[in-house]
Short mmCIF file of C-alpha atoms in Angstrom, two decimals:
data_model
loop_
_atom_site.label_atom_id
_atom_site.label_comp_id
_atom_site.label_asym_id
_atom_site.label_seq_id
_atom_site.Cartn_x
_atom_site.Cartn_y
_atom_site.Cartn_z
CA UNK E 1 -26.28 170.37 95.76
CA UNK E 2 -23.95 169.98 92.47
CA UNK E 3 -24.48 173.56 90.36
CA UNK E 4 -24.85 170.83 87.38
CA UNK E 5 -25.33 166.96 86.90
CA UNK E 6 -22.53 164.79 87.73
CA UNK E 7 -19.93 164.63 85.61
CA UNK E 8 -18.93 161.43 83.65
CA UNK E 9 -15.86 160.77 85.42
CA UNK E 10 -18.01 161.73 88.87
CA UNK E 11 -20.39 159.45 88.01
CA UNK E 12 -18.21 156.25 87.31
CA UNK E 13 -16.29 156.69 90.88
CA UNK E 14 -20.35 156.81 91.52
CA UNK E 15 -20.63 153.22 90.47
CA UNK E 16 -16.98 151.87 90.97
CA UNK E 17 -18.04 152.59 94.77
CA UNK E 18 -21.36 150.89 94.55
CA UNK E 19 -19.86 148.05 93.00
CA UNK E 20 -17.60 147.64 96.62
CA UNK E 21 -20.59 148.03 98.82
CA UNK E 22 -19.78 152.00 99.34
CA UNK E 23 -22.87 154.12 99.29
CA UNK E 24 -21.91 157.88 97.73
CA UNK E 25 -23.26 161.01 96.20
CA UNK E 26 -22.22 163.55 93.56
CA UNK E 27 -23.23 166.14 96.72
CA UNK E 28 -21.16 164.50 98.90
CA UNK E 29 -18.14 164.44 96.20
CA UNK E 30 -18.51 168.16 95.73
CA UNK E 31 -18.93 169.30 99.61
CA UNK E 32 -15.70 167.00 100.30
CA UNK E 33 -13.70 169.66 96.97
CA UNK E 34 -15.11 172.59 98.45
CA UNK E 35 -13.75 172.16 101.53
CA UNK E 36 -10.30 170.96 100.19
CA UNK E 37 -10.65 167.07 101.51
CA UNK E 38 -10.47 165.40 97.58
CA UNK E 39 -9.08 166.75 94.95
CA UNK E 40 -10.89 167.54 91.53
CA UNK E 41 -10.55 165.63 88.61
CA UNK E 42 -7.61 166.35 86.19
CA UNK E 43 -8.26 167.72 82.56
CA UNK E 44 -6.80 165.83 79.84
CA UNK E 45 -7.06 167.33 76.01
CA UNK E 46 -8.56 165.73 73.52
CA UNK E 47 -6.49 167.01 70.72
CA UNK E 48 -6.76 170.34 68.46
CA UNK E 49 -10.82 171.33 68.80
CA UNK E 50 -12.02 168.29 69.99
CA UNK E 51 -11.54 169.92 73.66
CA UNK E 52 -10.68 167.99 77.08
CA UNK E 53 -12.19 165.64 79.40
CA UNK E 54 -11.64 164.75 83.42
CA UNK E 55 -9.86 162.19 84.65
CA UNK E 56 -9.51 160.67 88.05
CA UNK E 57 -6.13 160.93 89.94
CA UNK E 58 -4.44 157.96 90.29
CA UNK E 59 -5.74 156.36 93.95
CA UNK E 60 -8.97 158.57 93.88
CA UNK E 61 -11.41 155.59 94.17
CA UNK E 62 -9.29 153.95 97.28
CA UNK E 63 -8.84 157.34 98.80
CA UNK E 64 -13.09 157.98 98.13
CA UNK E 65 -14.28 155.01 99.20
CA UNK E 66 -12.10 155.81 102.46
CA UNK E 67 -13.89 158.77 102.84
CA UNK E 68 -17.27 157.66 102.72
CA UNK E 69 -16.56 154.27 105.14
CA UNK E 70 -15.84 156.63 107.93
CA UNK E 71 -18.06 159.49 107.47
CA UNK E 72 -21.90 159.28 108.19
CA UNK E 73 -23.87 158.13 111.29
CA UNK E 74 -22.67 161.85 113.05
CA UNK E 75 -18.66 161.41 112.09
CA UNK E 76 -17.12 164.46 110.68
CA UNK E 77 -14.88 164.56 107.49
CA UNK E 78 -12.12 165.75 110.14
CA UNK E 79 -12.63 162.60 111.98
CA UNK E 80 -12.37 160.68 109.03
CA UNK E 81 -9.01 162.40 108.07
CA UNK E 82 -7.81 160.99 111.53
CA UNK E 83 -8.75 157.72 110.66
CA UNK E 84 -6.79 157.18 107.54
CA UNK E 85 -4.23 158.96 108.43
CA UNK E 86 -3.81 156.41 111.96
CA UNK E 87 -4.18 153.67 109.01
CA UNK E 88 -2.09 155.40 106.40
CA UNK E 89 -3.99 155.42 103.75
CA UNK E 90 -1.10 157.36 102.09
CA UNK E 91 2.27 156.01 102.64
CA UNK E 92 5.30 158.01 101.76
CA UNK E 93 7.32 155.01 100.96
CA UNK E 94 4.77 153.81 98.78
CA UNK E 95 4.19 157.22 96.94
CA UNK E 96 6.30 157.37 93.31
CA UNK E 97 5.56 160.87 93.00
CA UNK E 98 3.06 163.66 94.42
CA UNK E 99 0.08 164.60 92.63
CA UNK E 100 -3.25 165.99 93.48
CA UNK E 101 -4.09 163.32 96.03
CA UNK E 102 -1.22 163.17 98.09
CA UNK E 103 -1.24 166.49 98.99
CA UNK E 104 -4.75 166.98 99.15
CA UNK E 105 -4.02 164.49 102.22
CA UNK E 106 -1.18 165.74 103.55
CA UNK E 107 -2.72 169.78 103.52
CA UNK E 108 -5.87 167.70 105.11
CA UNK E 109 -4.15 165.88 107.78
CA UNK E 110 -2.14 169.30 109.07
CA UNK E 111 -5.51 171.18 108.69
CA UNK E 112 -6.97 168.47 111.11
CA UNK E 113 -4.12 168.43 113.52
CA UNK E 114 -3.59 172.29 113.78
CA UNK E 115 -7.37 171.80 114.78
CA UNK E 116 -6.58 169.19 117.29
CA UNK E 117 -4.33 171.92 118.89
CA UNK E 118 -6.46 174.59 118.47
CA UNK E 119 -9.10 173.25 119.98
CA UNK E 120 -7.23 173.17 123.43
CA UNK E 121 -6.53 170.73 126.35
CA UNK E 122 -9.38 173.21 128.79
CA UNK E 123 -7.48 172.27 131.88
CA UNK E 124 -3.95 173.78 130.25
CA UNK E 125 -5.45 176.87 128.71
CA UNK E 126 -6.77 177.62 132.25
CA UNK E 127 -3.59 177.44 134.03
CA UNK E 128 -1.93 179.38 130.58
CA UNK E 129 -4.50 182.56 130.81
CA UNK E 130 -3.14 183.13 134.34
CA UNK E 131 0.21 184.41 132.72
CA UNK E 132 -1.50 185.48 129.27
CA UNK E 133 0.34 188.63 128.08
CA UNK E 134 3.10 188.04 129.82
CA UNK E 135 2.21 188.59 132.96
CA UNK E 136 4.43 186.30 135.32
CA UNK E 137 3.83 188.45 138.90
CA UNK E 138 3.79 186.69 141.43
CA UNK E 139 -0.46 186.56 141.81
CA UNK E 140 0.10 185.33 138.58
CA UNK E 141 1.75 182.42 138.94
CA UNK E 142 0.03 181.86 142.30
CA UNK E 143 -3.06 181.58 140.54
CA UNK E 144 -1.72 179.42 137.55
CA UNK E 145 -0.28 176.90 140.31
CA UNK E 146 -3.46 176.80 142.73
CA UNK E 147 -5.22 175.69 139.39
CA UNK E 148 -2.75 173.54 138.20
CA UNK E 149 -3.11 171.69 141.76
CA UNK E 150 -6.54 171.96 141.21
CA UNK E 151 -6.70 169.99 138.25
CA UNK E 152 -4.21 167.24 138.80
CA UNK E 153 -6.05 166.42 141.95
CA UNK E 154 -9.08 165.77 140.33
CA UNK E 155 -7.15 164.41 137.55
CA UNK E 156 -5.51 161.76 139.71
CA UNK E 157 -8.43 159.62 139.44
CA UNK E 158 -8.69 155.72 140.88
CA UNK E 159 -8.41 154.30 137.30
CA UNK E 160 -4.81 155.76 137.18
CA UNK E 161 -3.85 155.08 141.02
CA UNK E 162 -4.74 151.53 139.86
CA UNK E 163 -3.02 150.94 136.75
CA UNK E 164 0.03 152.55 137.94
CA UNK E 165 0.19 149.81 140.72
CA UNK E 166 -0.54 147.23 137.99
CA UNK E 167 1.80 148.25 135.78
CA UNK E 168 4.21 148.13 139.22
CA UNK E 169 3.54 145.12 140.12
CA UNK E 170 4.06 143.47 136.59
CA UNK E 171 6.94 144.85 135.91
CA UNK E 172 8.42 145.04 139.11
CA UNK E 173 8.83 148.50 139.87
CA UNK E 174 8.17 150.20 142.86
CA UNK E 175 4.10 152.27 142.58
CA UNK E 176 4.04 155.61 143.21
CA UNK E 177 1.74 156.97 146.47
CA UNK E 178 -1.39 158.83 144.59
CA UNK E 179 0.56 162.03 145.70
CA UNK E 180 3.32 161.26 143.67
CA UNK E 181 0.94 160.84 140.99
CA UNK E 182 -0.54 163.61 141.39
CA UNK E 183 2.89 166.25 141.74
CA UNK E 184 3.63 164.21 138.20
CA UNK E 185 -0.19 165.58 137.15
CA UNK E 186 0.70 168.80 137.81
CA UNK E 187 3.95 169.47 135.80
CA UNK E 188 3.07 167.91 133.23
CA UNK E 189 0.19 170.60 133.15
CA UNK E 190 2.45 173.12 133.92
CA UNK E 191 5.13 172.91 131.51
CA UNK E 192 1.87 172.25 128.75
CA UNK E 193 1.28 176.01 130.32
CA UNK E 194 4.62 177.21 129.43
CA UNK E 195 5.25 177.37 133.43
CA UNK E 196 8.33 175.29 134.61
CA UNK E 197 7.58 173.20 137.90
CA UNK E 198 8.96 174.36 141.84
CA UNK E 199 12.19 172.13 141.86
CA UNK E 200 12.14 170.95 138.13
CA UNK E 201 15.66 170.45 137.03
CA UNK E 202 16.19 168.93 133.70
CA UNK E 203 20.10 168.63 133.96
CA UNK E 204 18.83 166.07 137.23
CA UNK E 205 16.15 164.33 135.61
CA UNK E 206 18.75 163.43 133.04
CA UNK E 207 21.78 162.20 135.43
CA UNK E 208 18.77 160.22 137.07
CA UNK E 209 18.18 158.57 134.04
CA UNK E 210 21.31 156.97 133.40
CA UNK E 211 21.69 155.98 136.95
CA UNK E 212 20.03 152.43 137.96
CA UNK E 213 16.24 152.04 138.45
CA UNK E 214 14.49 150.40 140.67
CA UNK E 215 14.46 147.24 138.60
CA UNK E 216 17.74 147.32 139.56
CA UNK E 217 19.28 148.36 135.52
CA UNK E 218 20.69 150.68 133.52
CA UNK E 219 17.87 151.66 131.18
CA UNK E 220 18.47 150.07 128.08
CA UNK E 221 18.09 152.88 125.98
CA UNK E 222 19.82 155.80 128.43
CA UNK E 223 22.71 156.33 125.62
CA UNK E 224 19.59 157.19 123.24
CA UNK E 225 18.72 160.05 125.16
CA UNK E 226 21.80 161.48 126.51
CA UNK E 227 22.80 163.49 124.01
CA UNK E 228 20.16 166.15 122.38
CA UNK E 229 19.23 166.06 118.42
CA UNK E 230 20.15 169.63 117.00
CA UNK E 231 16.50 169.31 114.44
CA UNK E 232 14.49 168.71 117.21
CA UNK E 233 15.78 171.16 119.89
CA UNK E 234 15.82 173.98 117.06
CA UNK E 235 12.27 173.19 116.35
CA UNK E 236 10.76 175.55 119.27
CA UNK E 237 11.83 177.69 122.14
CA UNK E 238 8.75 176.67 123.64
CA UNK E 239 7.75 173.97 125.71
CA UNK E 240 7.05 170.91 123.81
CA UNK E 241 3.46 170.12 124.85
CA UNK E 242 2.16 173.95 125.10
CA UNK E 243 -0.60 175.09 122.06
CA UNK E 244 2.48 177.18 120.89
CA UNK E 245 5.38 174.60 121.04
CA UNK E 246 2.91 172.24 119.08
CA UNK E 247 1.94 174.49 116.24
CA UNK E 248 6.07 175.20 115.60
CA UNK E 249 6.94 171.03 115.79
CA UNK E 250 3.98 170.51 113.59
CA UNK E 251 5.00 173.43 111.05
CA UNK E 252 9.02 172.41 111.37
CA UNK E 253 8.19 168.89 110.33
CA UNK E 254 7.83 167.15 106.89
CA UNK E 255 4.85 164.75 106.65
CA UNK E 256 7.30 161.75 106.39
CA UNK E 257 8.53 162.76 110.04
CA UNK E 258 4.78 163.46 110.99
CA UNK E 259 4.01 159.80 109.28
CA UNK E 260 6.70 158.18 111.40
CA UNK E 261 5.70 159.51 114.58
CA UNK E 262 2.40 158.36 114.13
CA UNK E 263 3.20 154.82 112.99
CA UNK E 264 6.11 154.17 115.61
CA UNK E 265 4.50 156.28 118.53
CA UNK E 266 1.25 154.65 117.39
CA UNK E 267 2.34 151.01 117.24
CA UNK E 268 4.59 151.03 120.67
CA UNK E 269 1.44 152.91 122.31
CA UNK E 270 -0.92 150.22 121.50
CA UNK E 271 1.49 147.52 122.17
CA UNK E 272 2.44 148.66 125.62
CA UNK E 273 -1.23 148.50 126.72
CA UNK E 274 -1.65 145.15 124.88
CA UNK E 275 0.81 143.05 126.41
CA UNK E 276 0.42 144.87 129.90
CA UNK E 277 -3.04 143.83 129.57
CA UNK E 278 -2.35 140.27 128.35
CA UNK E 279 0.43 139.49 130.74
CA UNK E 280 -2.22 140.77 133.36
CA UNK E 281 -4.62 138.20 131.79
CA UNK E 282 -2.51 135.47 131.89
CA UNK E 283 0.39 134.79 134.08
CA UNK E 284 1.93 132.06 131.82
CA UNK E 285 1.98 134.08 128.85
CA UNK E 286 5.87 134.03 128.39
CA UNK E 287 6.01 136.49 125.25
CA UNK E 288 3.62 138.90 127.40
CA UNK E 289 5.37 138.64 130.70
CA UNK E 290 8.58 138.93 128.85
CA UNK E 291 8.16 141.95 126.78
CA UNK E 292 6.76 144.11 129.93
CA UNK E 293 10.15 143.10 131.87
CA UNK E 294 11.61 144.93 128.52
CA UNK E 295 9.73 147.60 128.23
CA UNK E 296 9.69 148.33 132.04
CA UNK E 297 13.31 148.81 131.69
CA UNK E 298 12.96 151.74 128.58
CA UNK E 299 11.56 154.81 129.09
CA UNK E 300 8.54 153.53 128.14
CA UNK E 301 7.98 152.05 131.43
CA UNK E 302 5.64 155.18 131.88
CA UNK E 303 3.04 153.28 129.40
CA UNK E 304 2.60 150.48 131.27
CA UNK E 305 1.69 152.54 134.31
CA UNK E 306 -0.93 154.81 132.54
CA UNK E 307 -4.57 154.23 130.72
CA UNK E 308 -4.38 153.59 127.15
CA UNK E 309 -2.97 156.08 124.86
CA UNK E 310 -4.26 154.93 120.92
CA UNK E 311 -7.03 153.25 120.47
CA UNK E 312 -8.50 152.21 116.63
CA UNK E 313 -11.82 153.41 117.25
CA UNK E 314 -10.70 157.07 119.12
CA UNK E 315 -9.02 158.48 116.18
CA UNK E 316 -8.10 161.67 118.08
CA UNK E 317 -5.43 159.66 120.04
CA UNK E 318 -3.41 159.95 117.15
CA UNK E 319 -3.51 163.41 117.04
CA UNK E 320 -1.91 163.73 120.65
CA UNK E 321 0.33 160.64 120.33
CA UNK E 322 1.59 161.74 116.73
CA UNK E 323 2.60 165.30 117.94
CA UNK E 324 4.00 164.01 121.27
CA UNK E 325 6.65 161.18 119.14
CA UNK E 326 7.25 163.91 117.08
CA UNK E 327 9.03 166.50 119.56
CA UNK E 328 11.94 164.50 120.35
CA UNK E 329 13.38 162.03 118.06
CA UNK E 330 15.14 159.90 121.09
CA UNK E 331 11.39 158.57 121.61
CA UNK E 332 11.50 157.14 118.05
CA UNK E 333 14.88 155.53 118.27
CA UNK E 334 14.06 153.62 121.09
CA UNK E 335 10.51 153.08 120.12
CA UNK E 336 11.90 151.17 116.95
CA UNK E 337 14.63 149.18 118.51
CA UNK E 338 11.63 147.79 121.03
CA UNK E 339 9.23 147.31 118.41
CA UNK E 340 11.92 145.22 116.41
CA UNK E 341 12.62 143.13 119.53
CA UNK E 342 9.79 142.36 120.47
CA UNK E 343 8.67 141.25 116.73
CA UNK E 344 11.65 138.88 116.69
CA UNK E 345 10.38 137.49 119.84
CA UNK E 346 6.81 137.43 118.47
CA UNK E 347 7.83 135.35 115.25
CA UNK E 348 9.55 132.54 116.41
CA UNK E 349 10.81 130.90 113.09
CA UNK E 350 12.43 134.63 112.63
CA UNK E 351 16.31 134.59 113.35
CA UNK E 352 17.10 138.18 112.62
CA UNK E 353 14.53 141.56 111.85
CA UNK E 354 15.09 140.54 108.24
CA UNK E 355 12.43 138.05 108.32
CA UNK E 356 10.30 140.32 110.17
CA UNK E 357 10.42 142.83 107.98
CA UNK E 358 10.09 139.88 104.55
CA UNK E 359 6.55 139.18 106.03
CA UNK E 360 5.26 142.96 106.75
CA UNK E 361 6.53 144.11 103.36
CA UNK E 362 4.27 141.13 101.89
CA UNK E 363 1.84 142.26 103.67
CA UNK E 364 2.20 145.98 102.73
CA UNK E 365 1.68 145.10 98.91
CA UNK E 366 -1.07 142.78 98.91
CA UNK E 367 -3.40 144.44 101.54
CA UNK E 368 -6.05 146.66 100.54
CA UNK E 369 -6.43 150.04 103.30
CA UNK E 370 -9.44 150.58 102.83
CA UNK E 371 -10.55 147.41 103.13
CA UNK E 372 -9.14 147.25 106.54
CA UNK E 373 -10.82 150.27 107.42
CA UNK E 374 -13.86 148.92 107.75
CA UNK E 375 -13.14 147.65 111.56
CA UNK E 376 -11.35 148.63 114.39
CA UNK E 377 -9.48 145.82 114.16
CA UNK E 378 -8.23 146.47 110.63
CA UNK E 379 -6.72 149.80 111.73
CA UNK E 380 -4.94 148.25 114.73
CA UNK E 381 -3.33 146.11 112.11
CA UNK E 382 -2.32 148.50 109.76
CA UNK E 383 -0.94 150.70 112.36
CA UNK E 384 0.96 147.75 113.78
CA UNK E 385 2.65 146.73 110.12
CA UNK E 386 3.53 150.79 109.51
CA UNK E 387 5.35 150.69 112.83
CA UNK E 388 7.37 148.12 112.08
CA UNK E 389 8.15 148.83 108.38
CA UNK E 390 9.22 152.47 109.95
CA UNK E 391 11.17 150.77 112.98
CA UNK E 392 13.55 149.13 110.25
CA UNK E 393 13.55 151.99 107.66
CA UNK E 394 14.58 154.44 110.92
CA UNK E 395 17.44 151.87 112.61
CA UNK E 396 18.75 151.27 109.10
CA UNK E 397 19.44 155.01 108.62
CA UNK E 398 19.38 156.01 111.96
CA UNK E 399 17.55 159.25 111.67
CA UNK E 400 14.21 160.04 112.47
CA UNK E 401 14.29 163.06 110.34
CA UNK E 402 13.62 163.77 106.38
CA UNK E 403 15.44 162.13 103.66
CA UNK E 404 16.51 162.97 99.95
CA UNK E 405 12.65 161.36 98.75
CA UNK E 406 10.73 162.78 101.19
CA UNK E 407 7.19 163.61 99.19
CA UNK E 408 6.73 166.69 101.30
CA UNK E 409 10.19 168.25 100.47
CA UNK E 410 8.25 171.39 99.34
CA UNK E 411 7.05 172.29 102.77
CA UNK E 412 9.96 171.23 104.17
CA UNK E 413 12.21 173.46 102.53
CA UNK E 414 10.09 175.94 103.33
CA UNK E 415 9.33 175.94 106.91
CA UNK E 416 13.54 175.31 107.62
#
């Protein structure tokens, strides 16, 4: 309970909210400031003895009424933080200046995220406790691969074995037998343990890549990852997908690198699914059939083969799809260029990504966020206009990494 009654300026973002259908009380305002998820009020003097009063920070009602749409019915406030930031509620590139608000959200949205880690994939942390300390004898790392084999047989489940051979089939690729599926399964967990795979040779997996596929190509985007980025390689000695690797990429990063990976990751991840599951649908939908034959020949090929990775209403898949974009900045690059194809493709009056990105900038200033985050839906969208307002901003300066406004420069300077 508030120590006192509301304050005035508490108790008009009390009634601004009713006034938009948004249910809130002065307990929940001052639960959400102890624990650091809104900001107080700024105090503004009233002159020589006539003392101060509180004022709301600019975007405080938006940001509240955000809040309280996706909290309640057994959601947590962490939960919530997820959702607007998949939305995102606060845009760098839309930010003048930082105040209270911004990084309120931005401290809120690492908090949650160094949770996410925290919390643990059970499966890796399993296979990691068999080396914990150090300890890489040889019963060691027997044990850590019997469990690793463990779980990626039970992992290798018949939803997967079947949308790999969809995703095959559409695209025409060749499936992979379930044990091939499975030996995947397991290095992925294995590497997540800090454990490289029997036979996993990274110098071969890359002179594989530029070779010809099995649609019979050149990946379109193999000169994208030929070449290693210098920021993201110094970010950790560890392996990318392991609880420590994570908690160094997320600390190394600035939240405009941490916003872009979730918009472009976000957008290509739900995109992959939606036109694998549309061209599945319907045979004679040209833009569907079309943009799996391009995406089949990227390196996101793996998406069309795999369950989906971000969905609206599962706002910890942004977590995990936020912090994998993030590790390597090749994944970006290409995720943009596809993004922007595809949108030309999409709009069909559009003759260049100029008049793609004319309509989602429109669409960027009159929209209202938290409006949209009142449905599933409504997120989908806004994560689909943030990925391709971040596609254009990336392939115009062709760097996925911070630039001279970046609005968490602080930090940044910091943690580098």
């Amino acid at each position: 309970m508030p120590r006192t009654q509301p304050s005035r300026t508490d108790q008009e973002l009390i009634r601004a909210l009713a006034s938009r259908g948004v249910s809130i009380t002065a307990t929940q305002l001052e639960r959400w400031r102890s624990k650091s998820y809104l900001p107080r009020h700024m105090r503004q003097g009233l002159g020589r003895g006539a003392g101060s009063r509180s004022e709301p920070v600019a975007g405080l009602h938006d940001y509240a009424e955000s809040l309280a749409l996706r909290t309640g019915q057994g959601r947590s406030t962490d939960e919530a933080v997820l959702t607007l930031f998949m939305a995102g509620l606060v845009q760098p590139r839309n930010v003048p200046c930082v105040n209270e608000l911004t990084t309120t959200h931005i401290a809120s949205v690492r908090r949650v995220l160094n949770k996410w880690i925290d919390s643990g994939e059970r499966d890796r942390d399993r296979i990691s406790r068999f080396t914990d300390d150090g300890d890489h004898s040889e019963a060691a790392l027997d044990g850590a691969y019997a469990e690793a084999e463990k779980v990626s047989k039970r992992r290798t489940s018949k939803a997967k074995i079947t949308f790999d051979r969809i995703g095959a089939e559409l695209s025409g690729t060749t499936a992979r037998t379930r044990e091939e599926i499975k030996t995947a399964e397991e290095q992925a967990y294995l590497s997540a343990a800090q454990l490289r795979p029997p036979l996993w040779d990274r110098n071969e997996d890359e002179r594989s890549f530029a070779e010809i596929w099995d649609t019979g190509l050149v990946p379109l985007d193999a000169s994208i990852f030929r070449s290693e980025c210098r920021v993201c390689t110094s970010r950790t000695k560890h392996m990318a997908g392991s609880l420590v690797g994570q908690r160094e990429i997320l600390e190394s990063a600035c939240f405009c690198e941490i916003n872009r990976a979730r918009a472009i990751g976000g957008a290509m991840s739900m995109l992959v699914a939606g036109v694998r599951d549309a061209a599945l649908a319907d045979p004679g939908d040209s833009f569907a059939q079309a943009a799996v034959q391009l995406i089949s020949n990227t390196v996101f090929r793996f998406l069309l083969r795999d369950i989906r990775k971000v969905s609206p209403d599962q706002p910890a898949s942004i977590a995990s799809c936020a912090l994998f974009f993030l590790h390597n900045c090749g994944w970006l690059k290409s995720g943009a260029a596809t993004l922007m194809q595809l949108a030309i493709w999409k709009m069909e009056s559009a003759e260049d990504t100029s008049d793609v990105v004319k309509v989602a900038r429109a669409m960027d200033e009159v929209l209202h966020r938290p409006s949209l985050l009142r449905s599933a839906g409504g997120i989908g969208m806004l994560l689909t206009l943030d990925g391709t307002l971040e596609s254009d901003e990336l392939l115009r300066r062709r760097s996925a990494h911070c630039h001279s406004y970046c609005i968490d420069h602080a930090h940044t300077s910091a943690a580098r």
